[in-house]
Structures are given as C-alpha cells and as structure tokens.
mmCIF file of C-alpha atoms in Angstrom:
data_model
loop_
_atom_site.group_PDB
_atom_site.id
_atom_site.type_symbol
_atom_site.label_atom_id
_atom_site.label_comp_id
_atom_site.label_asym_id
_atom_site.label_seq_id
_atom_site.Cartn_x
_atom_site.Cartn_y
_atom_site.Cartn_z
ATOM 1 C CA LEU A 1 3.124 9.203 2.763
ATOM 2 C CA THR A 2 3.334 11.315 -0.400
ATOM 3 C CA TYR A 3 4.319 8.382 -2.616
ATOM 4 C CA GLN A 4 1.460 6.322 -1.147
ATOM 5 C CA ILE A 5 -1.052 9.005 -2.144
ATOM 6 C CA LYS A 6 0.436 9.217 -5.647
ATOM 7 C CA LEU A 7 0.433 5.417 -5.879
ATOM 8 C CA GLN A 8 -3.267 5.403 -4.948
ATOM 9 C CA SER A 9 -4.026 8.070 -7.561
ATOM 10 C CA ASP A 10 -2.126 6.156 -10.245
ATOM 11 C CA LEU A 11 -3.979 2.921 -9.418
ATOM 12 C CA ILE A 12 -7.325 4.759 -9.695
ATOM 13 C CA ASN A 13 -6.246 5.954 -13.148
ATOM 14 C CA GLY A 14 -5.161 2.482 -14.303
ATOM 15 C CA ALA A 15 -1.399 3.039 -14.291
ATOM 16 C CA THR A 16 0.828 -0.015 -14.483
ATOM 17 C CA SER A 17 4.181 1.799 -14.332
ATOM 18 C CA LEU A 18 4.632 2.644 -10.667
ATOM 19 C CA ASP A 19 7.929 4.546 -10.318
ATOM 20 C CA TYR A 20 8.327 7.622 -8.104
ATOM 21 C CA SER A 21 11.208 10.021 -7.549
ATOM 22 C CA ILE A 22 11.562 10.810 -3.843
ATOM 23 C CA ILE A 23 13.920 13.235 -2.121
ATOM 24 C CA LYS A 24 15.360 11.520 0.933
ATOM 25 C CA LYS A 25 18.126 13.065 3.030
ATOM 26 C CA GLY A 26 18.880 15.546 0.253
ATOM 27 C CA LYS A 27 19.229 12.870 -2.451
ATOM 28 C CA VAL A 28 16.822 11.780 -5.160
ATOM 29 C CA LYS A 29 15.813 8.126 -4.917
ATOM 30 C CA VAL A 30 13.471 6.233 -7.192
ATOM 31 C CA TYR A 31 10.889 3.997 -5.537
ATOM 32 C CA ARG A 32 9.592 1.270 -7.850
ATOM 33 C CA PHE A 33 6.566 -0.900 -7.219
ATOM 34 C CA GLU A 34 5.081 -3.964 -8.836
ATOM 35 C CA ILE A 35 1.519 -5.223 -8.773
ATOM 36 C CA LEU A 36 1.449 -8.768 -7.397
ATOM 37 C CA GLY A 37 -2.271 -9.421 -7.851
ATOM 38 C CA GLU A 38 -5.494 -9.673 -5.924
ATOM 39 C CA GLU A 39 -5.642 -10.831 -2.305
ATOM 40 C CA THR A 40 -8.491 -10.999 0.212
ATOM 41 C CA LEU A 41 -7.587 -9.624 3.648
ATOM 42 C CA LYS A 42 -9.330 -10.464 6.905
ATOM 43 C CA THR A 43 -9.717 -7.167 8.768
ATOM 44 C CA PRO A 44 -11.799 -5.727 11.628
ATOM 45 C CA LEU A 45 -14.091 -4.448 8.825
ATOM 46 C CA GLY A 46 -14.553 -7.991 7.474
ATOM 47 C CA GLU A 47 -12.976 -9.606 4.418
ATOM 48 C CA ILE A 48 -11.808 -7.037 1.882
ATOM 49 C CA SER A 49 -10.679 -7.710 -1.683
ATOM 50 C CA THR A 50 -7.400 -5.882 -2.275
ATOM 51 C CA LEU A 51 -4.674 -5.358 -4.821
ATOM 52 C CA LYS A 52 -1.301 -6.345 -3.356
ATOM 53 C CA ILE A 53 1.689 -4.173 -4.278
ATOM 54 C CA ARG A 54 5.367 -4.778 -3.503
ATOM 55 C CA LYS A 55 8.050 -2.115 -3.296
ATOM 56 C CA ILE A 56 10.955 -3.352 -5.388
ATOM 57 C CA PRO A 57 14.002 -3.168 -3.117
ATOM 58 C CA GLU A 58 17.062 -1.313 -4.433
ATOM 59 C CA ASP A 59 19.819 -0.787 -1.888
ATOM 60 C CA ASP A 60 17.107 -0.908 0.761
ATOM 61 C CA ASP A 61 17.254 -2.657 4.094
ATOM 62 C CA ARG A 62 13.531 -3.380 4.230
ATOM 63 C CA GLU A 63 10.829 -5.286 2.422
ATOM 64 C CA THR A 64 7.523 -3.448 1.949
ATOM 65 C CA PHE A 65 4.064 -4.629 0.855
ATOM 66 C CA LEU A 66 0.910 -2.516 0.487
ATOM 67 C CA TRP A 67 -2.699 -3.603 0.002
ATOM 68 C CA PHE A 68 -5.225 -1.263 -1.670
ATOM 69 C CA ALA A 69 -9.017 -1.772 -1.948
ATOM 70 C CA PRO A 70 -10.159 -1.165 -5.553
ATOM 71 C CA ARG A 71 -13.829 -0.766 -4.579
ATOM 72 C CA TRP A 72 -12.911 2.001 -2.131
ATOM 73 C CA HIS A 73 -10.982 4.120 -4.652
ATOM 74 C CA PHE A 74 -7.817 2.114 -3.903
ATOM 75 C CA MET A 75 -7.725 3.185 -0.260
ATOM 76 C CA LEU A 76 -4.676 1.800 1.558
ATOM 77 C CA ILE A 77 -5.928 -1.045 3.777
ATOM 78 C CA GLN A 78 -2.679 -2.534 5.034
ATOM 79 C CA LEU A 79 1.043 -1.781 4.953
ATOM 80 C CA TRP A 80 3.662 -4.272 6.141
ATOM 81 C CA GLN A 81 7.432 -3.747 6.410
ATOM 82 C CA HIS A 82 10.183 -6.117 7.449
ATOM 83 C CA GLU A 83 13.644 -4.749 8.164
ATOM 84 C CA VAL A 84 16.910 -6.658 7.792
ATOM 85 C CA GLY A 85 17.461 -6.510 11.567
ATOM 86 C CA GLY A 86 14.256 -8.458 12.107
ATOM 87 C CA ASP A 87 11.885 -5.638 13.084
ATOM 88 C CA GLU A 88 8.422 -5.780 11.533
ATOM 89 C CA TYR A 89 5.815 -3.057 11.224
ATOM 90 C CA LYS A 90 2.191 -3.473 10.229
ATOM 91 C CA MET A 91 -0.575 -0.915 9.793
ATOM 92 C CA LEU A 92 -4.117 -2.164 9.226
ATOM 93 C CA LEU A 93 -7.280 -0.134 8.660
ATOM 94 C CA GLU A 94 -9.720 -0.888 11.470
ATOM 95 C CA ARG A 95 -12.494 1.640 10.819
ATOM 96 C CA GLY A 96 -13.262 4.696 8.749
ATOM 97 C CA THR A 97 -15.591 6.593 6.471
ATOM 98 C CA LEU A 98 -15.322 7.329 2.790
ATOM 99 C CA ALA A 99 -17.556 9.847 1.001
ATOM 100 C CA GLY A 100 -19.672 10.021 4.161
ATOM 101 C CA ASN A 101 -20.246 6.252 4.298
ATOM 102 C CA GLN A 102 -19.117 4.110 7.219
ATOM 103 C CA LEU A 103 -16.776 1.436 5.874
ATOM 104 C CA SER A 104 -17.566 -2.264 6.214
ATOM 105 C CA SER A 105 -16.940 -5.309 4.042
ATOM 106 C CA ALA A 106 -20.361 -4.642 2.465
ATOM 107 C CA THR A 107 -19.666 -0.979 1.589
ATOM 108 C CA MET A 108 -19.479 -0.409 -2.158
ATOM 109 C CA LEU A 109 -18.510 2.987 -3.598
#
C-alpha cells in the first residue's frame, strides 16, 4: 500500500519516473511503473476517466495494472493482478467520499 500512496502523490506532482525502493522479506527491491495512457472504466460510480499504469515485472510472478482518476487527485480506482499460476485479483472502487463530497461520475474536484 505504501508504494501506491507514493505513486499517487508522484502522479499529482506530474512525475514521469515512477521507481520505488521497497523492503520485502528483508531485501530491497525496486518497483518500476510505466504510464500506459488514459482509459475510461465502467464502475458502480459510472464511467470514470483514468490513467492506466503498469508495474514493470522484474523477476516477478505476477502482472499488475492500476487505474488512477486524475480529476479525483489520482485516487486509485482499480487494481488488477494476474499470477503465473492463473489466480486473478481485482479491486474496484464502488463508493466513497473525497474532501467531503460523495463520489459519482459527475463529481469534479
């Protein structure tokens, strides 16, 4: 979760180099991400314009994509992972508030 928060902060600040040192099981790993472009997601909140990000795999047994909403301070809207063994995981924002405003596809902040 920590790298996701830092990734969000960097996107807010216009960063294009998205590399993060992470300590995992006592070892330092570098997570690298690339911006793939804009994508509209259909969600329970309606259609949301997002920026799609891919984690660049390095000795990793999973593929990871993240979608952030620029108009909502790059809030994470969806995360999808696929593991080599075939398991898939998906998290999708269904409801929430930001700065006291109920989120919907019409919410602009």
